[in-house]
Amino acid sequence: MKSFALAALTILSAASAAPLETRQTSTEFDVTGFNAGCVPHSSLCYFNLNAAVSPSKSVVCSASALSYEVIPDLAPTACNDSSVSFSFTHVEGGADLEINWGYDAGRNLTGTHFIADSEIVWTNTQIPTGTVQAYDGPADFVIGDLQAIAVL
C-alpha cells in the first residue's frame, strides 16, 4: 500500500511540475496587407493590416485617426478580436508598429516592426493641397523576437 501511495505521489508531482499551456502560441506574427496613410483634402488618416498571431488565430486590424496630411501616432487599438491590439508610434528615424496579443489570462506576446522614414512618403495628387503622407514599404512582413509579458 505504501508503494502504491508513493508511486501515485511521484506521478502527481511530475504532472504538476509540467507547465500547462491553454493556447498554442507563436514565435512570430505574420502581417499581411499593411497600409497606412492620410486622405487628400481631409483630416482623416487610416491604418489597416491582417495579422496571424498564432497558427490558428488571424485578426483584422483597422483604425482611423484625425490628422492633417501627416500620419499620426495611434494609441493601442483593438482589432476585430479584442485580445489583439496594435499601435503606431513615431520614433527617431521612423515609426514602430506594435502588435500585442493577450493570449491567456495575464499573458501577452508583443512584437514591434520598425518602419524607416524612407518608407513614409509624401504623395502628390496633382492638386496643390492634395499632398499627404502614405506608407510605401512592404505590405507583408514578419514580426519576430516577440516579448512575453506577464500582466498582473
PDB file of C-alpha atoms in Angstrom:
ATOM      1  CA  MET A   1       0.000   0.000   0.000  1.00  0.00           C
ATOM      2  CA  LYS A   2       2.860   2.366   0.838  1.00  0.00           C
ATOM      3  CA  SER A   3       4.432   1.591  -2.552  1.00  0.00           C
ATOM      4  CA  PHE A   4       1.203   2.472  -4.350  1.00  0.00           C
ATOM      5  CA  ALA A   5       0.822   5.761  -2.449  1.00  0.00           C
ATOM      6  CA  LEU A   6       4.444   6.673  -3.127  1.00  0.00           C
ATOM      7  CA  ALA A   7       4.080   5.885  -6.860  1.00  0.00           C
ATOM      8  CA  ALA A   8       0.868   7.929  -7.096  1.00  0.00           C
ATOM      9  CA  LEU A   9       2.504  10.851  -5.289  1.00  0.00           C
ATOM     10  CA  THR A  10       5.505  10.692  -7.652  1.00  0.00           C
ATOM     11  CA  ILE A  11       3.242  10.737 -10.729  1.00  0.00           C
ATOM     12  CA  LEU A  12       1.166  13.639  -9.394  1.00  0.00           C
ATOM     13  CA  SER A  13       4.296  15.621  -8.529  1.00  0.00           C
ATOM     14  CA  ALA A  14       5.707  15.152 -12.028  1.00  0.00           C
ATOM     15  CA  ALA A  15       2.411  16.119 -13.640  1.00  0.00           C
ATOM     16  CA  SER A  16       2.053  19.264 -11.553  1.00  0.00           C
ATOM     17  CA  ALA A  17       5.595  20.343 -12.397  1.00  0.00           C
ATOM     18  CA  ALA A  18       4.801  20.388 -16.134  1.00  0.00           C
ATOM     19  CA  PRO A  19       3.530  23.798 -17.223  1.00  0.00           C
ATOM     20  CA  LEU A  20       0.009  23.891 -18.582  1.00  0.00           C
ATOM     21  CA  GLU A  21      -0.378  25.917 -21.760  1.00  0.00           C
ATOM     22  CA  THR A  22      -4.006  26.608 -22.592  1.00  0.00           C
ATOM     23  CA  ARG A  23      -3.389  28.048 -26.061  1.00  0.00           C
ATOM     24  CA  GLN A  24      -0.869  27.434 -28.787  1.00  0.00           C
ATOM     25  CA  THR A  25       1.347  30.492 -29.134  1.00  0.00           C
ATOM     26  CA  SER A  26       3.629  31.628 -31.902  1.00  0.00           C
ATOM     27  CA  THR A  27       7.218  32.805 -32.112  1.00  0.00           C
ATOM     28  CA  GLU A  28       6.311  35.431 -34.724  1.00  0.00           C
ATOM     29  CA  PHE A  29       3.408  37.462 -36.053  1.00  0.00           C
ATOM     30  CA  ASP A  30       2.808  37.281 -39.817  1.00  0.00           C
ATOM     31  CA  VAL A  31       1.484  40.620 -41.063  1.00  0.00           C
ATOM     32  CA  THR A  32      -0.150  40.971 -44.475  1.00  0.00           C
ATOM     33  CA  GLY A  33      -1.778  43.868 -46.261  1.00  0.00           C
ATOM     34  CA  PHE A  34      -0.370  46.613 -44.043  1.00  0.00           C
ATOM     35  CA  ASN A  35      -1.130  50.105 -45.245  1.00  0.00           C
ATOM     36  CA  ALA A  36      -1.373  53.497 -43.640  1.00  0.00           C
ATOM     37  CA  GLY A  37      -1.864  56.979 -44.954  1.00  0.00           C
ATOM     38  CA  CYS A  38      -3.910  60.129 -44.975  1.00  0.00           C
ATOM     39  CA  VAL A  39      -6.822  61.012 -47.214  1.00  0.00           C
ATOM     40  CA  PRO A  40      -6.222  64.013 -49.522  1.00  0.00           C
ATOM     41  CA  HIS A  41      -8.368  67.070 -48.750  1.00  0.00           C
ATOM     42  CA  SER A  42      -9.363  65.591 -45.402  1.00  0.00           C
ATOM     43  CA  SER A  43      -8.238  65.407 -41.800  1.00  0.00           C
ATOM     44  CA  LEU A  44      -8.611  61.623 -41.766  1.00  0.00           C
ATOM     45  CA  CYS A  45      -5.785  59.078 -41.740  1.00  0.00           C
ATOM     46  CA  TYR A  46      -6.098  55.287 -41.721  1.00  0.00           C
ATOM     47  CA  PHE A  47      -4.268  52.112 -40.676  1.00  0.00           C
ATOM     48  CA  ASN A  48      -5.087  48.574 -41.915  1.00  0.00           C
ATOM     49  CA  LEU A  49      -3.452  45.177 -41.508  1.00  0.00           C
ATOM     50  CA  ASN A  50      -4.115  41.478 -41.149  1.00  0.00           C
ATOM     51  CA  ALA A  51      -2.086  39.522 -38.603  1.00  0.00           C
ATOM     52  CA  ALA A  52      -1.681  35.818 -37.930  1.00  0.00           C
ATOM     53  CA  VAL A  53      -0.748  35.803 -34.253  1.00  0.00           C
ATOM     54  CA  SER A  54      -0.725  32.007 -33.948  1.00  0.00           C
ATOM     55  CA  PRO A  55      -1.105  29.053 -36.287  1.00  0.00           C
ATOM     56  CA  SER A  56      -4.847  29.038 -35.560  1.00  0.00           C
ATOM     57  CA  LYS A  57      -5.645  32.740 -34.998  1.00  0.00           C
ATOM     58  CA  SER A  58      -5.749  35.557 -37.543  1.00  0.00           C
ATOM     59  CA  VAL A  59      -7.182  39.009 -36.990  1.00  0.00           C
ATOM     60  CA  VAL A  60      -8.070  42.109 -38.980  1.00  0.00           C
ATOM     61  CA  CYS A  61      -6.910  45.431 -37.552  1.00  0.00           C
ATOM     62  CA  SER A  62      -8.240  48.765 -38.811  1.00  0.00           C
ATOM     63  CA  ALA A  63      -8.334  52.242 -37.363  1.00  0.00           C
ATOM     64  CA  SER A  64      -8.683  55.850 -38.375  1.00  0.00           C
ATOM     65  CA  ALA A  65      -7.296  58.940 -36.695  1.00  0.00           C
ATOM     66  CA  LEU A  66      -7.611  62.663 -37.147  1.00  0.00           C
ATOM     67  CA  SER A  67      -4.568  64.387 -38.583  1.00  0.00           C
ATOM     68  CA  TYR A  68      -3.982  66.785 -41.414  1.00  0.00           C
ATOM     69  CA  GLU A  69      -1.591  65.375 -44.054  1.00  0.00           C
ATOM     70  CA  VAL A  70       0.776  63.613 -41.614  1.00  0.00           C
ATOM     71  CA  ILE A  71       0.344  60.009 -40.414  1.00  0.00           C
ATOM     72  CA  PRO A  72      -0.210  60.421 -36.655  1.00  0.00           C
ATOM     73  CA  ASP A  73       0.652  58.236 -33.696  1.00  0.00           C
ATOM     74  CA  LEU A  74      -2.062  55.704 -32.927  1.00  0.00           C
ATOM     75  CA  ALA A  75      -2.689  54.627 -29.336  1.00  0.00           C
ATOM     76  CA  PRO A  76      -3.229  50.891 -28.753  1.00  0.00           C
ATOM     77  CA  THR A  77      -6.383  49.996 -30.669  1.00  0.00           C
ATOM     78  CA  ALA A  78      -8.279  46.703 -30.564  1.00  0.00           C
ATOM     79  CA  CYS A  79      -8.506  44.557 -33.667  1.00  0.00           C
ATOM     80  CA  ASN A  80     -11.636  42.610 -34.661  1.00  0.00           C
ATOM     81  CA  ASP A  81     -10.712  40.243 -31.812  1.00  0.00           C
ATOM     82  CA  SER A  82     -10.215  42.371 -28.709  1.00  0.00           C
ATOM     83  CA  SER A  83      -7.427  40.096 -27.396  1.00  0.00           C
ATOM     84  CA  VAL A  84      -5.194  41.655 -30.093  1.00  0.00           C
ATOM     85  CA  SER A  85      -4.310  45.334 -30.345  1.00  0.00           C
ATOM     86  CA  PHE A  86      -1.941  47.404 -32.434  1.00  0.00           C
ATOM     87  CA  SER A  87      -0.326  50.821 -32.201  1.00  0.00           C
ATOM     88  CA  PHE A  88       1.788  53.121 -34.342  1.00  0.00           C
ATOM     89  CA  THR A  89       4.357  55.391 -32.699  1.00  0.00           C
ATOM     90  CA  HIS A  90       6.842  57.781 -34.301  1.00  0.00           C
ATOM     91  CA  VAL A  91      10.391  57.192 -33.085  1.00  0.00           C
ATOM     92  CA  GLU A  92      13.781  58.520 -34.135  1.00  0.00           C
ATOM     93  CA  GLY A  93      14.354  57.568 -37.762  1.00  0.00           C
ATOM     94  CA  GLY A  94      10.858  56.266 -38.403  1.00  0.00           C
ATOM     95  CA  ALA A  95       7.967  54.623 -36.588  1.00  0.00           C
ATOM     96  CA  ASP A  96       7.198  51.459 -34.630  1.00  0.00           C
ATOM     97  CA  LEU A  97       4.203  49.294 -35.459  1.00  0.00           C
ATOM     98  CA  GLU A  98       3.483  47.221 -32.374  1.00  0.00           C
ATOM     99  CA  ILE A  99       1.146  44.248 -32.074  1.00  0.00           C
ATOM    100  CA  ASN A 100       0.085  42.926 -28.684  1.00  0.00           C
ATOM    101  CA  TRP A 101      -1.798  39.640 -28.170  1.00  0.00           C
ATOM    102  CA  GLY A 102      -3.258  38.730 -24.794  1.00  0.00           C
ATOM    103  CA  TYR A 103      -3.206  35.006 -25.492  1.00  0.00           C
ATOM    104  CA  ASP A 104      -4.085  33.849 -21.993  1.00  0.00           C
ATOM    105  CA  ALA A 105      -5.200  35.390 -18.712  1.00  0.00           C
ATOM    106  CA  GLY A 106      -2.291  37.547 -17.578  1.00  0.00           C
ATOM    107  CA  ARG A 107      -0.032  36.591 -20.505  1.00  0.00           C
ATOM    108  CA  ASN A 108       0.760  38.756 -23.519  1.00  0.00           C
ATOM    109  CA  LEU A 109       3.032  38.477 -26.526  1.00  0.00           C
ATOM    110  CA  THR A 110       4.257  41.743 -28.026  1.00  0.00           C
ATOM    111  CA  GLY A 111       6.243  42.398 -31.165  1.00  0.00           C
ATOM    112  CA  THR A 112       7.426  45.524 -32.957  1.00  0.00           C
ATOM    113  CA  HIS A 113       8.172  46.228 -36.611  1.00  0.00           C
ATOM    114  CA  PHE A 114      10.325  49.273 -37.348  1.00  0.00           C
ATOM    115  CA  ILE A 115       9.211  51.410 -40.297  1.00  0.00           C
ATOM    116  CA  ALA A 116      12.009  53.618 -41.637  1.00  0.00           C
ATOM    117  CA  ASP A 117      11.358  57.263 -42.512  1.00  0.00           C
ATOM    118  CA  SER A 118      12.123  56.330 -46.135  1.00  0.00           C
ATOM    119  CA  GLU A 119       9.010  54.096 -46.140  1.00  0.00           C
ATOM    120  CA  ILE A 120       6.739  57.011 -45.267  1.00  0.00           C
ATOM    121  CA  VAL A 121       6.448  59.179 -48.351  1.00  0.00           C
ATOM    122  CA  TRP A 122       4.638  62.304 -49.452  1.00  0.00           C
ATOM    123  CA  THR A 123       2.150  61.613 -52.223  1.00  0.00           C
ATOM    124  CA  ASN A 124       1.077  64.241 -54.715  1.00  0.00           C
ATOM    125  CA  THR A 125      -2.385  64.053 -56.186  1.00  0.00           C
ATOM    126  CA  GLN A 126      -1.654  66.763 -58.785  1.00  0.00           C
ATOM    127  CA  ILE A 127      -3.623  69.237 -56.699  1.00  0.00           C
ATOM    128  CA  PRO A 128      -1.557  71.675 -54.620  1.00  0.00           C
ATOM    129  CA  THR A 129      -3.455  70.918 -51.421  1.00  0.00           C
ATOM    130  CA  GLY A 130      -3.516  67.180 -52.060  1.00  0.00           C
ATOM    131  CA  THR A 131      -0.069  66.253 -50.725  1.00  0.00           C
ATOM    132  CA  VAL A 132      -0.338  63.743 -47.865  1.00  0.00           C
ATOM    133  CA  GLN A 133       1.790  61.086 -46.195  1.00  0.00           C
ATOM    134  CA  ALA A 134       1.404  57.393 -47.001  1.00  0.00           C
ATOM    135  CA  TYR A 135       3.238  54.197 -46.122  1.00  0.00           C
ATOM    136  CA  ASP A 136       5.256  52.948 -49.118  1.00  0.00           C
ATOM    137  CA  GLY A 137       7.052  49.915 -47.684  1.00  0.00           C
ATOM    138  CA  PRO A 138       6.319  46.206 -47.977  1.00  0.00           C
ATOM    139  CA  ALA A 139       2.703  45.278 -47.260  1.00  0.00           C
ATOM    140  CA  ASP A 140       3.699  41.849 -45.928  1.00  0.00           C
ATOM    141  CA  PHE A 141       6.328  41.195 -43.259  1.00  0.00           C
ATOM    142  CA  VAL A 142       7.085  39.065 -40.215  1.00  0.00           C
ATOM    143  CA  ILE A 143       7.418  40.438 -36.708  1.00  0.00           C
ATOM    144  CA  GLY A 144       9.840  38.184 -34.820  1.00  0.00           C
ATOM    145  CA  ASP A 145      11.605  38.467 -31.476  1.00  0.00           C
ATOM    146  CA  LEU A 146       8.312  38.510 -29.612  1.00  0.00           C
ATOM    147  CA  GLN A 147       8.431  39.504 -25.959  1.00  0.00           C
ATOM    148  CA  ALA A 148       6.377  37.517 -23.436  1.00  0.00           C
ATOM    149  CA  ILE A 149       4.911  39.830 -20.827  1.00  0.00           C
ATOM    150  CA  ALA A 150       3.164  38.753 -17.642  1.00  0.00           C
ATOM    151  CA  VAL A 151       0.356  41.137 -16.752  1.00  0.00           C
ATOM    152  CA  LEU A 152      -0.509  41.273 -13.078  1.00  0.00           C
TER     153      LEU A 152
END
